[in-house]
XYZ file of C-alpha atoms in Angstrom:
352
model
C -1.142 -42.820 -53.441
C -1.316 -43.166 -49.672
C -1.892 -46.417 -47.816
C -1.468 -48.006 -44.402
C 1.627 -50.117 -43.801
C 2.934 -51.928 -40.742
C 6.614 -51.722 -39.864
C 6.728 -53.438 -36.474
C 4.430 -54.161 -33.538
C 2.567 -50.953 -32.606
C 4.191 -49.191 -35.581
C 1.437 -48.427 -38.096
C 2.122 -45.688 -40.642
C 0.321 -44.059 -43.546
C 2.844 -43.678 -46.364
C 3.174 -42.968 -50.060
C 3.127 -46.225 -52.042
C 3.039 -46.924 -55.796
C -0.331 -46.418 -57.455
C -2.028 -49.731 -58.306
C -2.084 -50.637 -61.986
C -3.674 -53.375 -64.065
C -1.224 -56.305 -64.067
C -3.476 -59.066 -65.409
C -6.450 -58.765 -67.797
C -8.732 -60.018 -64.995
C -7.766 -57.131 -62.663
C -9.558 -53.938 -61.794
C -8.235 -50.891 -60.005
C -10.656 -49.754 -57.323
C -10.785 -46.364 -55.606
C -11.598 -46.962 -51.934
C -14.579 -45.097 -50.481
C -14.798 -46.928 -47.159
C -12.470 -49.275 -45.289
C -12.042 -50.271 -41.659
C -9.822 -51.871 -39.049
C -10.582 -55.466 -38.101
C -10.070 -57.069 -34.729
C -7.851 -59.622 -36.465
C -5.577 -56.758 -37.612
C -4.738 -56.254 -33.953
C -2.863 -59.559 -33.816
C -0.362 -58.113 -36.291
C -0.416 -54.780 -34.470
C 0.422 -56.508 -31.188
C 3.125 -58.659 -32.766
C 1.220 -61.898 -32.260
C 1.145 -62.669 -35.997
C 4.156 -62.065 -38.204
C 4.335 -59.242 -40.738
C 7.232 -57.998 -42.820
C 8.286 -54.375 -42.284
C 6.469 -52.229 -44.821
C 3.753 -54.801 -45.502
C 0.338 -53.420 -46.427
C -2.606 -54.072 -44.117
C -6.410 -54.014 -44.171
C -8.877 -56.416 -45.774
C -12.332 -54.769 -45.582
C -13.261 -52.158 -48.177
C -15.692 -50.995 -50.811
C -15.297 -48.449 -53.556
C -15.624 -47.448 -57.183
C -14.016 -49.200 -60.154
C -11.533 -46.827 -61.779
C -10.131 -49.116 -64.468
C -10.943 -52.636 -65.665
C -8.713 -55.161 -67.378
C -9.522 -56.400 -70.891
C -10.878 -59.762 -69.642
C -13.215 -58.291 -67.003
C -16.833 -58.749 -68.111
C -18.896 -57.942 -65.013
C -17.621 -54.491 -64.114
C -16.745 -51.217 -65.731
C -15.393 -47.879 -64.544
C -17.846 -46.100 -62.262
C -19.370 -49.240 -60.724
C -19.767 -49.237 -56.941
C -18.579 -52.564 -55.511
C -17.806 -54.325 -52.250
C -14.835 -56.658 -51.851
C -14.872 -59.707 -49.569
C -11.750 -60.117 -47.450
C -10.410 -62.830 -49.770
C -10.106 -62.591 -53.535
C -11.037 -65.684 -55.569
C -11.181 -66.678 -59.231
C -14.863 -67.676 -59.151
C -14.257 -70.649 -61.448
C -12.573 -73.404 -59.427
C -14.368 -76.288 -57.708
C -14.130 -74.626 -54.308
C -15.643 -71.397 -55.604
C -18.458 -73.394 -57.219
C -19.108 -75.013 -53.830
C -19.239 -71.632 -52.069
C -15.878 -72.049 -50.348
C -14.032 -69.190 -51.991
C -11.600 -69.007 -49.078
C -10.025 -72.250 -50.369
C -9.633 -71.030 -53.960
C -6.122 -72.112 -55.130
C -5.666 -68.771 -56.910
C -7.199 -66.761 -54.083
C -5.513 -64.715 -51.422
C -5.893 -62.274 -48.541
C -5.478 -58.541 -49.008
C -2.114 -57.359 -47.756
C -0.610 -60.842 -47.924
C 2.712 -61.869 -49.441
C 2.500 -64.461 -52.222
C 4.757 -67.427 -52.832
C 6.584 -65.258 -55.362
C 7.379 -62.762 -52.620
C 5.140 -60.060 -54.078
C 3.001 -58.079 -51.671
C -0.677 -57.562 -52.465
C -2.466 -54.301 -51.818
C -4.164 -53.744 -48.478
C -7.598 -52.244 -48.113
C -6.645 -49.383 -45.793
C -5.546 -47.000 -48.519
C -6.735 -44.824 -51.349
C -6.891 -47.555 -54.007
C -6.491 -51.317 -54.488
C -5.631 -53.614 -57.372
C -8.248 -56.376 -57.304
C -7.230 -59.697 -58.904
C -9.947 -61.878 -60.481
C -12.472 -59.067 -60.248
C -15.333 -61.043 -61.802
C -15.003 -63.789 -59.195
C -14.334 -61.495 -56.260
C -16.337 -58.268 -56.329
C -20.074 -57.772 -55.857
C -21.821 -54.823 -57.490
C -23.795 -52.417 -55.312
C -26.525 -49.939 -56.332
C -24.911 -46.786 -57.671
C -27.070 -44.498 -55.534
C -25.665 -46.064 -52.355
C -22.498 -44.029 -52.934
C -24.326 -40.893 -51.800
C -25.833 -42.480 -48.682
C -23.241 -42.370 -45.904
C -25.208 -44.544 -43.480
C -25.938 -47.207 -46.096
C -22.311 -47.279 -47.265
C -21.234 -47.984 -43.702
C -23.748 -50.826 -43.370
C -22.671 -52.266 -46.743
C -19.021 -52.209 -45.680
C -19.843 -54.786 -43.001
C -20.566 -57.271 -45.808
C -16.860 -57.366 -46.636
C -16.182 -59.333 -43.453
C -17.921 -59.017 -40.084
C -21.555 -59.467 -41.163
C -20.719 -62.432 -43.374
C -18.474 -63.892 -40.686
C -21.191 -63.576 -38.044
C -23.601 -65.231 -40.468
C -21.096 -68.045 -41.122
C -20.951 -68.712 -37.378
C -24.737 -68.741 -37.102
C -25.012 -71.167 -40.013
C -22.283 -73.382 -38.541
C -24.040 -73.385 -35.175
C -27.263 -74.504 -36.845
C -29.378 -71.523 -35.827
C -32.999 -72.186 -36.768
C -36.340 -70.555 -36.185
C -37.275 -70.780 -32.527
C -33.839 -71.894 -31.325
C -31.887 -70.650 -28.306
C -28.525 -69.146 -29.238
C -25.570 -68.028 -27.117
C -22.853 -65.756 -28.491
C -19.363 -65.789 -26.955
C -17.614 -62.517 -27.737
C -18.805 -58.913 -27.836
C -16.582 -57.694 -30.665
C -17.918 -56.698 -34.066
C -18.132 -60.297 -35.286
C -19.929 -61.488 -32.169
C -22.399 -58.624 -32.440
C -22.997 -59.440 -36.098
C -23.505 -63.041 -34.977
C -26.343 -61.782 -32.774
C -27.808 -59.943 -35.762
C -27.437 -63.030 -37.965
C -29.089 -65.267 -35.365
C -32.018 -62.884 -35.100
C -32.325 -62.811 -38.893
C -32.427 -66.629 -38.973
C -35.302 -66.702 -36.500
C -33.694 -67.437 -33.135
C -36.221 -66.989 -30.320
C -33.731 -66.408 -27.522
C -30.246 -64.946 -27.920
C -27.860 -64.797 -24.966
C -24.953 -62.405 -25.475
C -21.829 -62.983 -23.385
C -19.970 -59.713 -22.838
C -18.953 -57.320 -20.113
C -18.760 -54.000 -21.948
C -22.096 -52.215 -21.647
C -21.686 -50.148 -24.808
C -21.253 -53.370 -26.750
C -23.954 -55.342 -24.998
C -26.324 -52.437 -25.598
C -25.657 -52.902 -29.324
C -26.258 -56.619 -28.865
C -29.683 -55.843 -27.399
C -30.431 -53.548 -30.339
C -29.447 -56.409 -32.661
C -31.785 -58.859 -30.942
C -30.136 -60.215 -27.789
C -32.717 -61.143 -25.173
C -30.257 -61.760 -22.323
C -26.759 -60.582 -21.378
C -24.248 -62.566 -19.318
C -21.309 -60.507 -18.032
C -19.512 -63.312 -16.198
C -16.564 -65.215 -17.629
C -15.271 -68.766 -17.392
C -17.120 -71.173 -15.102
C -19.344 -68.364 -13.827
C -20.483 -67.644 -17.392
C -21.247 -71.321 -17.974
C -23.294 -71.457 -14.781
C -25.193 -68.285 -15.726
C -26.121 -69.561 -19.193
C -27.131 -72.925 -17.749
C -29.373 -71.168 -15.250
C -31.005 -69.122 -18.007
C -31.691 -72.267 -20.030
C -33.083 -74.534 -17.342
C -29.758 -76.305 -16.946
C -29.545 -77.447 -20.558
C -27.508 -74.829 -22.395
C -28.067 -73.310 -25.844
C -28.991 -75.223 -28.994
C -26.545 -73.118 -31.000
C -23.403 -71.358 -29.773
C -21.428 -68.778 -31.729
C -17.753 -68.562 -30.747
C -16.263 -65.271 -31.960
C -13.095 -64.827 -29.909
C -10.635 -67.624 -30.647
C -8.969 -68.159 -27.248
C -8.735 -71.340 -25.231
C -11.022 -69.901 -22.568
C -13.660 -68.780 -25.073
C -13.788 -72.223 -26.672
C -14.054 -73.914 -23.263
C -16.917 -71.575 -22.449
C -18.578 -72.367 -25.780
C -18.432 -76.107 -25.119
C -19.675 -75.623 -21.563
C -22.784 -73.676 -22.601
C -23.795 -75.886 -25.534
C -26.840 -78.083 -25.054
C -26.350 -81.833 -25.563
C -26.924 -82.447 -29.255
C -26.188 -78.818 -30.071
C -23.516 -77.221 -32.220
C -20.802 -74.567 -32.016
C -20.129 -72.254 -34.950
C -16.597 -70.985 -34.475
C -15.169 -68.013 -36.343
C -12.830 -66.449 -33.785
C -9.319 -66.463 -35.279
C -7.476 -69.035 -33.111
C -4.727 -67.631 -30.937
C -3.189 -68.787 -27.686
C -1.719 -71.981 -26.333
C -4.542 -74.397 -27.023
C -7.950 -74.934 -28.472
C -9.949 -75.502 -25.312
C -11.541 -78.555 -26.867
C -12.070 -81.806 -25.005
C -13.113 -84.302 -27.663
C -14.237 -86.760 -25.015
C -16.744 -84.238 -23.651
C -17.911 -83.349 -27.145
C -18.263 -87.023 -28.051
C -20.222 -87.897 -24.922
C -22.587 -84.951 -25.356
C -22.975 -85.136 -29.150
C -21.726 -81.597 -29.682
C -20.909 -80.629 -33.265
C -18.237 -78.111 -34.263
C -18.449 -76.246 -37.564
C -16.945 -73.029 -38.827
C -13.583 -71.594 -39.729
C -12.619 -68.755 -42.024
C -15.848 -67.392 -43.495
C -16.422 -67.553 -47.269
C -18.174 -64.199 -47.188
C -18.239 -63.978 -50.999
C -20.797 -66.803 -50.913
C -22.985 -64.945 -48.419
C -22.983 -61.401 -49.837
C -25.701 -62.051 -52.458
C -27.966 -63.470 -49.723
C -27.324 -60.717 -47.180
C -27.157 -57.740 -49.528
C -30.920 -57.345 -50.135
C -31.590 -57.322 -46.389
C -29.019 -54.574 -45.842
C -30.386 -52.534 -48.742
C -33.977 -52.665 -47.466
C -33.006 -52.139 -43.818
C -34.022 -55.600 -42.583
C -30.571 -55.786 -41.008
C -28.327 -52.830 -40.221
C -24.845 -53.754 -38.982
C -23.598 -50.152 -39.107
C -23.680 -49.627 -35.289
C -20.557 -51.817 -34.941
C -18.592 -48.867 -36.360
C -18.247 -46.445 -33.457
C -15.269 -44.335 -34.531
C -14.614 -42.738 -37.917
C -11.211 -41.494 -39.127
C -9.501 -40.357 -42.292
C -6.294 -41.998 -43.448
C -4.192 -39.773 -41.195
C -6.188 -41.076 -38.233
C -5.561 -44.768 -38.903
C -2.604 -45.172 -36.470
C -4.705 -43.606 -33.712
C -7.580 -45.860 -34.751
C -5.407 -48.923 -34.131
C -4.485 -47.597 -30.694
C -8.150 -47.009 -29.885
C -9.128 -50.549 -30.791
C -6.116 -52.011 -29.005
C -7.066 -50.096 -25.853
C -10.725 -51.105 -26.321
C -11.913 -47.506 -26.383
C -13.291 -48.199 -29.888
C -15.194 -51.239 -31.077
C -14.505 -50.970 -34.807
C -12.921 -48.070 -36.663
C -14.352 -46.838 -39.964
C -11.875 -45.324 -42.443
C -12.913 -42.718 -45.011
C -9.926 -42.273 -47.340
């Protein structure tokens, strides 16, 4: 089969790799119908996070079960399913608590295990899914013939659940004022999640009009294009000098975290889901202590959120599909990485 591999910074290739096979009785083999490129994949692409030459890449996908191991009870060949970006056994204490990202037997697609074995990545024709019963979520079979719905459902594998995790961490409630730092796919889904949770005012921080236009479609009431201290001043002005009750941080840089702290209302909270990168965190604990600012977030346990979000995607209450603004086949994946790296594409959809 064909799949995406990374050989070096800026060296993404689509190559022939071994077909996935059942290795454990809890596995399934899944044929990929939709996958995509994540903003966090760009850190590997740019050489800012280490990858071994030939390592698989991609962690967002949905597809059809082709084969199921003898111990799999929840799925059978032909089932349409979505995979969260982390697999998990579904039976440990962390999984029971809804923190599947801390599952001791879990892992990230495309990662290398302690035994040195490389797991399958999602940007390919098929994937071996460990612990299928604890990992996958079944989708309605008729969604497979609805291209628009499939695209919206794909967002549940990562960005929609991650945006929701940030909104929950920030304590978004009905009637609250929310500010969102970051106009990437996760930040935009954070806007959508905040609107879904009943936020009355949503301030989107971003300077790319195509993206902020999506933010407005998703429910943003205000847009702030400034950065740094100017952005803090603009949000303060919009909120009568107080700042936002809830702030979603979806970038992960020192500057973005400093901005998030600066625009949070005293007694408010920051939900942070931007993958940290850079020289520092941007956090001043003294400031946060004095102003009673809470910080919650981290890697999103999207498997815990899919059952809650799925009905709203199916009935059209939320539609995250606009975050995908470029569609490619497998041969177009290297160009898709370049487009996202150059910011000419927001998020690239892959149709293997």
